[in-house]
Structure formats: C-alpha cells, structure tokens
PDB file of C-alpha atoms and ligand atoms in Angstrom:
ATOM      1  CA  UNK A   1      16.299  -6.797   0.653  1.00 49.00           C
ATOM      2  CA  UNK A   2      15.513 -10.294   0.078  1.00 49.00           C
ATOM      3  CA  UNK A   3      19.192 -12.062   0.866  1.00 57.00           C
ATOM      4  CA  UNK A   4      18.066 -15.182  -2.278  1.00 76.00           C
ATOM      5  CA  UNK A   5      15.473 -14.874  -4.874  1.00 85.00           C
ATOM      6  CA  UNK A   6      14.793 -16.978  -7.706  1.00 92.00           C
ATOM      7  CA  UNK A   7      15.522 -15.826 -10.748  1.00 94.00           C
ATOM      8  CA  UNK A   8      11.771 -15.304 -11.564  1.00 96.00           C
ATOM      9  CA  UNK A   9      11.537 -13.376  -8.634  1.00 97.00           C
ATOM     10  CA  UNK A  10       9.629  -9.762  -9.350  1.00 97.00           C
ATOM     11  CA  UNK A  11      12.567  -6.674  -9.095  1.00 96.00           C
ATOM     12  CA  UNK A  12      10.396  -4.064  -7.140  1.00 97.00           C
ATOM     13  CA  UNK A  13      12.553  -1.266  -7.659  1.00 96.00           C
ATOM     14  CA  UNK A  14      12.107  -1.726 -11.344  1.00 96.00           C
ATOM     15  CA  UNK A  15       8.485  -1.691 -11.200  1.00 96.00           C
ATOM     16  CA  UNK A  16       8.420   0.963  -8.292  1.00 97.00           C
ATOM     17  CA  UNK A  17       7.481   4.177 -10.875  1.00 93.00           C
ATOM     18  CA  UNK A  18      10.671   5.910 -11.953  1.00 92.00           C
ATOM     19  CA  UNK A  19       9.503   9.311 -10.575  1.00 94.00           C
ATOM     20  CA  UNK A  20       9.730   7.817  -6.585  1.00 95.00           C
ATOM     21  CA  UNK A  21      13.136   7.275  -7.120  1.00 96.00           C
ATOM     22  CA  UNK A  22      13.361  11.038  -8.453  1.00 95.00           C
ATOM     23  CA  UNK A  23      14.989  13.464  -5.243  1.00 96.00           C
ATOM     24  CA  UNK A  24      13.219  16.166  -7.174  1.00 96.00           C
ATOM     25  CA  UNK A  25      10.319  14.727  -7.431  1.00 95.00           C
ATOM     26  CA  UNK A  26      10.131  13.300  -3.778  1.00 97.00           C
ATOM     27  CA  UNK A  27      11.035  16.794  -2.546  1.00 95.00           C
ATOM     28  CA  UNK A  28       7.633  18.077  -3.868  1.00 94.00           C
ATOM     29  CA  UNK A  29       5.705  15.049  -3.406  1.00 95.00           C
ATOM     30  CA  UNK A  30       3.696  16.139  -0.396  1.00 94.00           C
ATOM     31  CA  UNK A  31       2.407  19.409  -1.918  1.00 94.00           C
ATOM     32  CA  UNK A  32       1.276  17.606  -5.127  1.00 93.00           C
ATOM     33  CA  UNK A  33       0.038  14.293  -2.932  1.00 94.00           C
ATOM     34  CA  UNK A  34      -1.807  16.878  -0.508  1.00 92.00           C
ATOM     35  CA  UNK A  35      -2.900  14.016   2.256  1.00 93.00           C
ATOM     36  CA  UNK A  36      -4.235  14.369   5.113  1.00 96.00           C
ATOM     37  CA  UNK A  37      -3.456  11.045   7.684  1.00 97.00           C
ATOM     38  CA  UNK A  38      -5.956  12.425  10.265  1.00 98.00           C
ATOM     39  CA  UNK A  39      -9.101   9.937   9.123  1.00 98.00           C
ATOM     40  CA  UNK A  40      -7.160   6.424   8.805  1.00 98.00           C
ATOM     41  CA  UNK A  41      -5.377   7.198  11.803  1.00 98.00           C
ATOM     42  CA  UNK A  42      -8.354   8.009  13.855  1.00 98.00           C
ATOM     43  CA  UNK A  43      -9.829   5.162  11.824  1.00 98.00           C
ATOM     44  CA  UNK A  44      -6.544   2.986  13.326  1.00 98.00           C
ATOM     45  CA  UNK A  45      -7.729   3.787  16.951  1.00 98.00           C
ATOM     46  CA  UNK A  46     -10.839   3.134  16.710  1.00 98.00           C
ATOM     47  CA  UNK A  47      -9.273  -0.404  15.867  1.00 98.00           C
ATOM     48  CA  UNK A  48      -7.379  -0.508  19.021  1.00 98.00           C
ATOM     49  CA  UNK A  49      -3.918   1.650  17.883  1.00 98.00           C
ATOM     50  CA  UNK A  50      -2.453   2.568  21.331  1.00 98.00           C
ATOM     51  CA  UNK A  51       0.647   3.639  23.154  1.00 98.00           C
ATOM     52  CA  UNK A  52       1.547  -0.102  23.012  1.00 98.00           C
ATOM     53  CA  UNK A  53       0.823  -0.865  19.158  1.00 98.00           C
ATOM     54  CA  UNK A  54       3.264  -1.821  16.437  1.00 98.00           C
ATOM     55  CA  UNK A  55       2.460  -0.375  12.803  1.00 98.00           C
ATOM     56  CA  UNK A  56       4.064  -1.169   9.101  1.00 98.00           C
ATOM     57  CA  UNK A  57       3.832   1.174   6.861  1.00 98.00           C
ATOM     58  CA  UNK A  58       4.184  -0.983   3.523  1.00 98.00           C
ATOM     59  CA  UNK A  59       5.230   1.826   0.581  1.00 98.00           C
ATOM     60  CA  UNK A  60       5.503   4.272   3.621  1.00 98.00           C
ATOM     61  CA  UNK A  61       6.823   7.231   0.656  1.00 98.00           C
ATOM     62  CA  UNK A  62       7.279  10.438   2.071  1.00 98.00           C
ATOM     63  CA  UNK A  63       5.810   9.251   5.816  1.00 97.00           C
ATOM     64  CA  UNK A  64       2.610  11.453   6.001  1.00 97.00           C
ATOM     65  CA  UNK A  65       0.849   8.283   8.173  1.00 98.00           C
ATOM     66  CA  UNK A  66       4.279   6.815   9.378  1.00 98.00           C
ATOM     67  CA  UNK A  67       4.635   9.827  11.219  1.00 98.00           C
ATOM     68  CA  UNK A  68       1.738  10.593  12.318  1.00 98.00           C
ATOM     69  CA  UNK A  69       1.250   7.043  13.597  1.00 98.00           C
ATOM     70  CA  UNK A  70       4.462   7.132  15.266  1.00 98.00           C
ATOM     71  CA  UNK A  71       3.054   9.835  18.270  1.00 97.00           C
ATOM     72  CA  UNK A  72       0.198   7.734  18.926  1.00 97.00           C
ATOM     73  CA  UNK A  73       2.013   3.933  18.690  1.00 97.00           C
ATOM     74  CA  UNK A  74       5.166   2.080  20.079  1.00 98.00           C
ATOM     75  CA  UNK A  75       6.930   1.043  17.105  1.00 98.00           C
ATOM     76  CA  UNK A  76       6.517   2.378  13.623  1.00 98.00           C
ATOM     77  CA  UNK A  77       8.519   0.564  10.675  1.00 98.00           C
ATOM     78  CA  UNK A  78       7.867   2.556   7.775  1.00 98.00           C
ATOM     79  CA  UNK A  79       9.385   0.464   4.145  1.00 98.00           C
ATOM     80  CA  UNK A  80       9.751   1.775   0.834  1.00 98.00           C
ATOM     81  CA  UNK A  81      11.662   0.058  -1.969  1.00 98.00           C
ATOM     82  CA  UNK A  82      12.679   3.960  -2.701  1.00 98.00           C
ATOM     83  CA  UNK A  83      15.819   5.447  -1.280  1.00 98.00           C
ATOM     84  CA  UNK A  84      15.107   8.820  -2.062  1.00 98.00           C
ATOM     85  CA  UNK A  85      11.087   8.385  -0.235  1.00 98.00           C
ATOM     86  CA  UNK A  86      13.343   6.928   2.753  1.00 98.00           C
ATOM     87  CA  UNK A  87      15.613   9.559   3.092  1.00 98.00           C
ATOM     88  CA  UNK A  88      13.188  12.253   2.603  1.00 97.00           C
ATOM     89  CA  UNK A  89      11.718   9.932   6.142  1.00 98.00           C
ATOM     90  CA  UNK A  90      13.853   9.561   7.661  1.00 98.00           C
ATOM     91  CA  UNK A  91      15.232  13.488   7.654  1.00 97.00           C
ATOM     92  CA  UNK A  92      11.134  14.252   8.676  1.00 97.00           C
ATOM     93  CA  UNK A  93      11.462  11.716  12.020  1.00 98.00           C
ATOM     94  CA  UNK A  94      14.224  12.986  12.541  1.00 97.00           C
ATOM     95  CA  UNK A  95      13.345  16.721  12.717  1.00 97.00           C
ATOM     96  CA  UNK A  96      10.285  15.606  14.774  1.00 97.00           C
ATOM     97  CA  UNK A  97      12.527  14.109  16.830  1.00 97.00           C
ATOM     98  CA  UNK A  98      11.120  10.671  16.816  1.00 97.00           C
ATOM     99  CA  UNK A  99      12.815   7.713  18.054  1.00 96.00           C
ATOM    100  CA  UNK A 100      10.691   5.256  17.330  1.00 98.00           C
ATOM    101  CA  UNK A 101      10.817   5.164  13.652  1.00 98.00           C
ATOM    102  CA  UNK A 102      12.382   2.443  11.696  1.00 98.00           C
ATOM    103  CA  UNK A 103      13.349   3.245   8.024  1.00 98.00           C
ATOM    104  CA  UNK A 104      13.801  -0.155   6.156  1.00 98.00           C
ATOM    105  CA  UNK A 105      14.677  -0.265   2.839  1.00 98.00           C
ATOM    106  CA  UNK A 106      12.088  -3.292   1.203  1.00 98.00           C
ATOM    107  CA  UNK A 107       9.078  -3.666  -0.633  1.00 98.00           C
ATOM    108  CA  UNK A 108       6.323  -5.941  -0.481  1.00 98.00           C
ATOM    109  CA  UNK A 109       7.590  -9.022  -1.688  1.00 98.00           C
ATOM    110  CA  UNK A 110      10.948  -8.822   0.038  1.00 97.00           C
ATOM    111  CA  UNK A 111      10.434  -6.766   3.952  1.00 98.00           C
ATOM    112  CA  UNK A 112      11.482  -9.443   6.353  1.00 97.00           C
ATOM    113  CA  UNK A 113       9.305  -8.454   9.895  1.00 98.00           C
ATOM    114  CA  UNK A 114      11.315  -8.836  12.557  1.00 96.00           C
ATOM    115  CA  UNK A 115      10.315  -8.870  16.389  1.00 96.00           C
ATOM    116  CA  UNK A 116       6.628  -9.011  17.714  1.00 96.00           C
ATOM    117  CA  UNK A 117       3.897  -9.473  15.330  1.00 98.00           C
ATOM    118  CA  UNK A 118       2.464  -6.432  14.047  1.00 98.00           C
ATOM    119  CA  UNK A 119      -0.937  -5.055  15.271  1.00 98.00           C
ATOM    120  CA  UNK A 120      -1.422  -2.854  12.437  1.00 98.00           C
ATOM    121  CA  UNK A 121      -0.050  -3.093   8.656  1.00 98.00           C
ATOM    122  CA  UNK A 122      -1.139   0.325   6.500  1.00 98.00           C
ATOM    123  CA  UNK A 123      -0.168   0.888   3.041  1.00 98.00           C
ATOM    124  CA  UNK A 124      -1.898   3.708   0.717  1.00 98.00           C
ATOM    125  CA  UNK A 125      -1.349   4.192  -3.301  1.00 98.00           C
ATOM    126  CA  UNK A 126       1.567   1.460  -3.590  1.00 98.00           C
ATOM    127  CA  UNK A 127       0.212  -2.004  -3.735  1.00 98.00           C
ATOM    128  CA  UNK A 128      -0.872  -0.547  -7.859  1.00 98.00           C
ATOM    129  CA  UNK A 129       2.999  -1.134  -8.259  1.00 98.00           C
ATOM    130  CA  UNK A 130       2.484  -4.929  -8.567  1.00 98.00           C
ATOM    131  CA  UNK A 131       1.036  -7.334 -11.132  1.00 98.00           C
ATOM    132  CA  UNK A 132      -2.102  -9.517  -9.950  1.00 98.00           C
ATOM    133  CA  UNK A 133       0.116 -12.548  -9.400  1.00 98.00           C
ATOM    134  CA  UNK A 134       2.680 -10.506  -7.374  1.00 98.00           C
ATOM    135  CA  UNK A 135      -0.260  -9.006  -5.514  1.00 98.00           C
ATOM    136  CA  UNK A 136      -1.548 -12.131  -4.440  1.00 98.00           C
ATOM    137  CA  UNK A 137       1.704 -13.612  -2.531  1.00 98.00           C
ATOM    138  CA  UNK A 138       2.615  -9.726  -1.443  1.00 98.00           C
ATOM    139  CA  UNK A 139      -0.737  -9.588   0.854  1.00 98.00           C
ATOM    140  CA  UNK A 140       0.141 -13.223   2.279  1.00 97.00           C
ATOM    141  CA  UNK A 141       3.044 -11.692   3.067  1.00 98.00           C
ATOM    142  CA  UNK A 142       1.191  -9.175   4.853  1.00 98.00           C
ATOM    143  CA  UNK A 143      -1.174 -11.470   6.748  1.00 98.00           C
ATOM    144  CA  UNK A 144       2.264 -13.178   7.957  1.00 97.00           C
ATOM    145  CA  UNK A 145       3.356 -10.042   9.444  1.00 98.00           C
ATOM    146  CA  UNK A 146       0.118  -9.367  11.163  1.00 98.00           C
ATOM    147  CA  UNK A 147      -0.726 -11.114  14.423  1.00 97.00           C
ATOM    148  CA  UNK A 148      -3.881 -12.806  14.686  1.00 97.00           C
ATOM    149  CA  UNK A 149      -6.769 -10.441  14.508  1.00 97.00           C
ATOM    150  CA  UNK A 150      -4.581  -7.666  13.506  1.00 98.00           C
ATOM    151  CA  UNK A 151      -5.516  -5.124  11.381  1.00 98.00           C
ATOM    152  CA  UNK A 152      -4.571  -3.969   7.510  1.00 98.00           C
ATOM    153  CA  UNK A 153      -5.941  -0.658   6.463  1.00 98.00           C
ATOM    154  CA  UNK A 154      -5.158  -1.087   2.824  1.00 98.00           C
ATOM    155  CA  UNK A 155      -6.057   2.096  -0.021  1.00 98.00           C
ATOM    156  CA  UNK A 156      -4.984   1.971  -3.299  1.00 98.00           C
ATOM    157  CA  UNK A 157      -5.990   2.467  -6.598  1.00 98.00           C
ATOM    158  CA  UNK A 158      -8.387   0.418  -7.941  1.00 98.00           C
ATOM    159  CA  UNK A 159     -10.562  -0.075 -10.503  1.00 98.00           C
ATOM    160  CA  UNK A 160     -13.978  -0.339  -8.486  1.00 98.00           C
ATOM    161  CA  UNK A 161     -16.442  -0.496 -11.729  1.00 98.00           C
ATOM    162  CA  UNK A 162     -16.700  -3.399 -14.277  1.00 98.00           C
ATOM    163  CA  UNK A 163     -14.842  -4.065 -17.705  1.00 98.00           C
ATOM    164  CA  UNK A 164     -18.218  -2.263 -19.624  1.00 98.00           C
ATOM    165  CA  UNK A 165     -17.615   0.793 -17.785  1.00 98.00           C
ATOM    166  CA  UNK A 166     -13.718   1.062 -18.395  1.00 98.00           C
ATOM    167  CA  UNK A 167     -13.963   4.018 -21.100  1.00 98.00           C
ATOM    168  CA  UNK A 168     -16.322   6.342 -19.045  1.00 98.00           C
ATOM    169  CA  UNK A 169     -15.443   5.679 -15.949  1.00 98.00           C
ATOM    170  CA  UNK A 170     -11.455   6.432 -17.057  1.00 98.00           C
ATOM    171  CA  UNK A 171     -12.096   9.527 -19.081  1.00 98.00           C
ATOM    172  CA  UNK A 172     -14.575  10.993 -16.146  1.00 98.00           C
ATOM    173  CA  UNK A 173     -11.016  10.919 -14.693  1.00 98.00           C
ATOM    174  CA  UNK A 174      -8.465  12.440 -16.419  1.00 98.00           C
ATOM    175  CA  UNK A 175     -10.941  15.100 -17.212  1.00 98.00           C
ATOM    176  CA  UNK A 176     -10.607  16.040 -13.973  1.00 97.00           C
ATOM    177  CA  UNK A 177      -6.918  16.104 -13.341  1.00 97.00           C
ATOM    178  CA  UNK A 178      -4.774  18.998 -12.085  1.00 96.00           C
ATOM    179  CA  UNK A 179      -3.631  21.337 -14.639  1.00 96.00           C
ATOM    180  CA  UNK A 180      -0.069  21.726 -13.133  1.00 95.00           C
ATOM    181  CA  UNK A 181       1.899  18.903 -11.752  1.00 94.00           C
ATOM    182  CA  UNK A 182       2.801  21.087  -8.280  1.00 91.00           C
ATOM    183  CA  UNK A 183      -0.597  21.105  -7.439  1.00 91.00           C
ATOM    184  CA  UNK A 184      -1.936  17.742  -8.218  1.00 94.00           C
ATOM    185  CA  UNK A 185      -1.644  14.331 -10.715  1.00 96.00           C
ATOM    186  CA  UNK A 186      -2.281  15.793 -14.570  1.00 97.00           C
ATOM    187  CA  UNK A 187      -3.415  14.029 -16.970  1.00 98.00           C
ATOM    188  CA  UNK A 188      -0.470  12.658 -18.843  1.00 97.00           C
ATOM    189  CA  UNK A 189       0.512  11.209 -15.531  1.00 97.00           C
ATOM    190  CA  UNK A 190      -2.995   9.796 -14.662  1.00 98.00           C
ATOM    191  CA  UNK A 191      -3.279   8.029 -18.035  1.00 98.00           C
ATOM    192  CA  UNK A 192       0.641   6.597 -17.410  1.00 97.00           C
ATOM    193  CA  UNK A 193      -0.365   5.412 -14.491  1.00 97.00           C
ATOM    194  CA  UNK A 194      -3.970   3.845 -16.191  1.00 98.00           C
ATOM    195  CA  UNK A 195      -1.805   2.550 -19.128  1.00 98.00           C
ATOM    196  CA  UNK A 196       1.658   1.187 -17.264  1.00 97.00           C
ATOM    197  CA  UNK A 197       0.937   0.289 -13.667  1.00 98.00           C
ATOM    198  CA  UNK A 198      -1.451  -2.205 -12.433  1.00 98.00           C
ATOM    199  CA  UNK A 199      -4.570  -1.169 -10.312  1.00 98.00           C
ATOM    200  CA  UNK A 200      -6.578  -4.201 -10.055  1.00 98.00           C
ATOM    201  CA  UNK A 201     -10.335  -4.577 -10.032  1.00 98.00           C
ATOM    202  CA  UNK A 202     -11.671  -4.358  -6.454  1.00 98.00           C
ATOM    203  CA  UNK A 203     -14.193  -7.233  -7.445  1.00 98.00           C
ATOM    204  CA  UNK A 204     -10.353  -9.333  -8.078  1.00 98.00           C
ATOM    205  CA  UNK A 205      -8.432  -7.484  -4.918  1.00 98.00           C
ATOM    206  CA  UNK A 206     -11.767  -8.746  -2.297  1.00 98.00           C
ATOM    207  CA  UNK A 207     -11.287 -12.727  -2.948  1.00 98.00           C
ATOM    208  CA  UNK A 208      -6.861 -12.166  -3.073  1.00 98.00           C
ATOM    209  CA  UNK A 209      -7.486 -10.451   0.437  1.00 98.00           C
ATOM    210  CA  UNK A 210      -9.710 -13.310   1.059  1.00 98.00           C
ATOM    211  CA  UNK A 211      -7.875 -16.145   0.015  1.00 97.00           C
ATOM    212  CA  UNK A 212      -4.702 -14.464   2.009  1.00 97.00           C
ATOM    213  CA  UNK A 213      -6.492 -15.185   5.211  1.00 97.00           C
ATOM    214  CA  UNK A 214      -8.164 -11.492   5.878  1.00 98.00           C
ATOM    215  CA  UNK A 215     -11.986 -10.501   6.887  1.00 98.00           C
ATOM    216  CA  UNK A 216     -13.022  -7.405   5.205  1.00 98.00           C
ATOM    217  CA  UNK A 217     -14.660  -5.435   7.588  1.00 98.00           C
ATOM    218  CA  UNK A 218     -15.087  -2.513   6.037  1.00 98.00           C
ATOM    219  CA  UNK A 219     -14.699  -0.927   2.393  1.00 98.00           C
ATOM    220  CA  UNK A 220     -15.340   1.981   0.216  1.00 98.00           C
ATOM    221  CA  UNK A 221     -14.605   3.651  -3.115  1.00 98.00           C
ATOM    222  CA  UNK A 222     -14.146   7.359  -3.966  1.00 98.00           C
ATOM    223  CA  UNK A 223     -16.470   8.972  -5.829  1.00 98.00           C
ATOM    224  CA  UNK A 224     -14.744   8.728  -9.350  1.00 98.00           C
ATOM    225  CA  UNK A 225     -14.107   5.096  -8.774  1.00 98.00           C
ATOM    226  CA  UNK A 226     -10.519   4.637  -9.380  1.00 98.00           C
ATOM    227  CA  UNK A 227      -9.956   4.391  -5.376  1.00 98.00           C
ATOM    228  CA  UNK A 228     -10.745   1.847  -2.757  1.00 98.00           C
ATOM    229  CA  UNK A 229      -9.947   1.376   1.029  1.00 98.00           C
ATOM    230  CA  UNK A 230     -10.114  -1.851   3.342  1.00 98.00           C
ATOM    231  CA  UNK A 231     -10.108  -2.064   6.476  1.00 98.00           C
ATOM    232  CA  UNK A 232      -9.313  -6.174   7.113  1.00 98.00           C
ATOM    233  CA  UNK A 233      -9.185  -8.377  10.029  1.00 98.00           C
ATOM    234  CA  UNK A 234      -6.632 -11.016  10.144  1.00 98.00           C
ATOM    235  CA  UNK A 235      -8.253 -13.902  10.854  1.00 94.00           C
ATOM    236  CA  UNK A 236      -7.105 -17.284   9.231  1.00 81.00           C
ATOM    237  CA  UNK A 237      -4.315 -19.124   7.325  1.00 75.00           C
ATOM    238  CA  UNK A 238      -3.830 -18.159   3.743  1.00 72.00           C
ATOM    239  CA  UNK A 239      -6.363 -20.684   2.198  1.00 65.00           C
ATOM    240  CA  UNK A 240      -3.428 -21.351  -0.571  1.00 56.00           C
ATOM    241  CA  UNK A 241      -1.409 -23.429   2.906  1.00 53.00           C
ATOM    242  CA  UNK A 242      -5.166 -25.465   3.415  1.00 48.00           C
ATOM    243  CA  UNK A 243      -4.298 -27.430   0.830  1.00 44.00           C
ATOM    244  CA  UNK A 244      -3.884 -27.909  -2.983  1.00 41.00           C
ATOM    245  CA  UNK A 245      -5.374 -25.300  -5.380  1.00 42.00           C
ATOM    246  CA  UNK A 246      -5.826 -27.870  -8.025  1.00 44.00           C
ATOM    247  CA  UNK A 247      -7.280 -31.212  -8.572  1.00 46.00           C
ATOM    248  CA  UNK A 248      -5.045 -33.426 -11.076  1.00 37.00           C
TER     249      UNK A 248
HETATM  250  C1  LIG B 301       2.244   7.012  -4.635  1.00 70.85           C
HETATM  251  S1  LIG B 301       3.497   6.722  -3.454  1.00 70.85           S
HETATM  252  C2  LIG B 301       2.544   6.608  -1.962  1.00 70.85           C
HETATM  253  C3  LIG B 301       3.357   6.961  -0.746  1.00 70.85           C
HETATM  254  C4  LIG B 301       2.579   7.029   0.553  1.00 70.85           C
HETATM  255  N1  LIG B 301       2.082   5.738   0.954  1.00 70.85           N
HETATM  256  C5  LIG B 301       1.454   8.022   0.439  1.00 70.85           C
HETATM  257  O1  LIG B 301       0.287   7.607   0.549  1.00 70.85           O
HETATM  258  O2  LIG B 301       1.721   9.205   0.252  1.00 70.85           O
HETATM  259  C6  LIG B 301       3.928   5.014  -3.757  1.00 70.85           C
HETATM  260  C7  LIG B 301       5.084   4.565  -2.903  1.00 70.85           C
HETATM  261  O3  LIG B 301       5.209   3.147  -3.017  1.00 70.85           O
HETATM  262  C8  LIG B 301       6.577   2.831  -3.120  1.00 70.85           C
HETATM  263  N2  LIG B 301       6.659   1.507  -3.750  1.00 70.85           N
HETATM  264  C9  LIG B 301       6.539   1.177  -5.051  1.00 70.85           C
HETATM  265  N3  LIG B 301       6.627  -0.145  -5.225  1.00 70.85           N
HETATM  266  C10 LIG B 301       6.799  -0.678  -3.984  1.00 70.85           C
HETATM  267  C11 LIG B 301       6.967  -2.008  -3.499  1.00 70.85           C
HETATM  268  N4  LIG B 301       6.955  -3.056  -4.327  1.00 70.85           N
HETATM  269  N5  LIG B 301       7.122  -2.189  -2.180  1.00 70.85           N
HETATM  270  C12 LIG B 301       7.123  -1.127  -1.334  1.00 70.85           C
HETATM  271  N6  LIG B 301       6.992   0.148  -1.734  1.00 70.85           N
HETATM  272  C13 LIG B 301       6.828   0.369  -3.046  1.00 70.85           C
HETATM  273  C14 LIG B 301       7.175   3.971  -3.916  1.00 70.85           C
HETATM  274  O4  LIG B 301       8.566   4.063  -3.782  1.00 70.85           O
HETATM  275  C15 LIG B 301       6.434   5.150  -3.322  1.00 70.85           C
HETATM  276  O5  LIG B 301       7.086   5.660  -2.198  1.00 70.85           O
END
C-alpha cells in the first residue's frame, strides 16, 4: 500500500464494498458475476496484446480477465485492495499453473507500477468504488502507468443518461434484477449500489479521462444504460501538469 498518505488521503478498503472483502461471498462471486473475458480480450489484441505485452488489471477481483490475459501476454499484475478477491487469484493462477501472475495487494490510488511501462491497463466494475474527486487523480494514476500510446480498456458502471432521466432509467433497472443472489445482482443490492457507491455520469467520466491525458477511441453503453466501456489511447500529459487550473 501507499508507504505515506496524508491524512486526507481516501482509505480504499473502506470504500471497497464490504461484501468483496466477504470469503463467502468471493467464493460465489463468479457464478453470480457470470463474465465472460473472451470479447475485451480479443478486443485487447486487436490493440496489439502479444506474447511480449504487460497488462494491469486495476480491481482485478476474482481474475476472470487477469487470467485469461495472462496465456496470451508476458506479464500480468492483477491488484485488488481485497484480500479475500486476491487469494481467491491467486489459488486460480496457481491451479492453472501460471507463472506469470503478480498478485499485489493496492487499489487505485495507492498501486505503485514497478518495472517497464505497461502496454495495457484493464479494470471492469471497480472504478464505481471512488468519489468523482478520487476518480479524477486515480485515472492519472493510470495514464502514469501506461506507456505512451498504451491502451486502457476501462468498463464500469455508469450512469450513461442525463439527470431528467434518473427515475426511469433506474427503476427500468432494478425491475430487471435477479431474483436470487446465486444467480445474479437483486434488487436490494442494485439499489445499494445506486444509493451508496458512486457511478459517475459518462458525460463527467469522458472529459476526467480527457483531462488525464487519454484519447477515447472507442465507447459504448449497455442497453439499460447503467454500463459503459472505453477503450483509450494514452496519448498526452495529464492537462492538470500543463499548467494552473485556475486564474487568481
Ligand atoms: C465488482 S468487483 C469486479 C471484479 C472484476 N474486475 C470483475 O469484473 O469481475 C469490484 C472489485 O474492485 C475491488 N476494488 C474496490 N475498490 C477498489 C480500489 N479502490 N482499488 C482497487 N480495487 C478495488 C473490489 O475488491 C472488487 O474485487
């Protein structure tokens, strides 16, 4: 973790979602999470992901694209702020015998990169963990990790409709939620994670990838909405180190 931090410095584990740090809960999280890593990580070789290729995993959880990443790539560093996510990880690589896994115990705001720039940051359905402000200096944190032109696959959950919308768009939503928590999120969990975490809007998360130095190259939304996905390019100095934000 990060050796000094100010005293105003955000505690990740705090905000990290009790249930990750649950062994109970992490032990069924695949079933209920249900992903498939196939698309982003054909998506990551279409952007060059090779036998020679570094990857972060930022919020890595159980591994699902850690893993998966790690056959096709030279060096995988998969980082949760969860010990129970990195154990369940770490037991997986192991049993798939892969030695080029990396389990680091970190989050965001305090992983310290160390070695050759990464080609490839990916982090799905964790970023939500952090307020706006914290969100903002966690992806030029990324960008600092990345090398030039290197890519961030980013998904999360996100608010991809305006203010207006808020009520529909939510409730569309949780009406659809799974009925039991083995097979799915239900809807006491959806709204907790509506009410208590902090998806952003993706009309806010486009200028904070911006303004942290990265090209969006590509970008979607699911159909209810609540999801987004960015591919970015790495391509500039966070703007905040071109100079002062203010005028006094
Ligand atoms: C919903 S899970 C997603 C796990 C995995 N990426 C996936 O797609 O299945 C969110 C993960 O983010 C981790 N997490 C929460 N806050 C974090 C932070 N500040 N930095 C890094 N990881 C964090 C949690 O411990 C958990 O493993």
């Amino acid at each position: 973790m990060r050796p000094q931090t100010p005293d105003w410095w955000l505690d990740e584990l705090a905000h990290a979602g009790g249930e990750h740090l649950d062994a109970g809960y992490v032990a069924g999280y695949d079933r209920k999470a249900g992903t498939d890593p196939t698309a982003d990580l054909e998506l990551l070789r279409d952007h060059g992901l090779d036998e020679t290729s570094t990857l972060i995993d930022l919020g890595a959880g159980t591994g699902g694209l850690a893993l998966a990443a790690a056959r096709a790539c030279r060096r995988v560093v998969a980082v949760d702020v969860s010990p129970a996510m990195l154990s369940a990880l770490r037991a997986r690589a192991e049993e798939m015998r892969l030695a080029n896994v990396e389990c680091v115990r970190a989050g965001f705001l305090t992983y310290a990169h160390r070695g050759d720039p990464a080609d490839f940051v990916y982090s799905r359905n964790a970023l939500h963990h952090l307020p706006d402000f914290w969100k903002g200096i966690a992806l030029r944190r990324v960008a600092s990790m990345l090398r030039p032109n290197g890519v961030l696959r980013l998904r999360d959950l996100v608010h991809a409709f305006d203010p207006a919308e808020a009520e529909a768009v939510i409730e569309a939503w949780l009406a659809g939620a799974a009925a039991r928590p083995e097979e799915g999120w239900t809807r006491p969990e959806l709204a907790t994670h509506v009410r208590d975490e902090h998806s952003t809007y993706d009309w806010l998360l486009r200028p904070m990838l911006r303004r942290a130095g990265f090209e969006i190259h590509e970008a979607s939304r699911s159909e209810s909405r609540t999801f987004a996905a960015f591919t970015c390019i790495r391509r500039s100095e966070p703007a905040a180190s071109q100079g002062a934000l203010f005028r006094t």
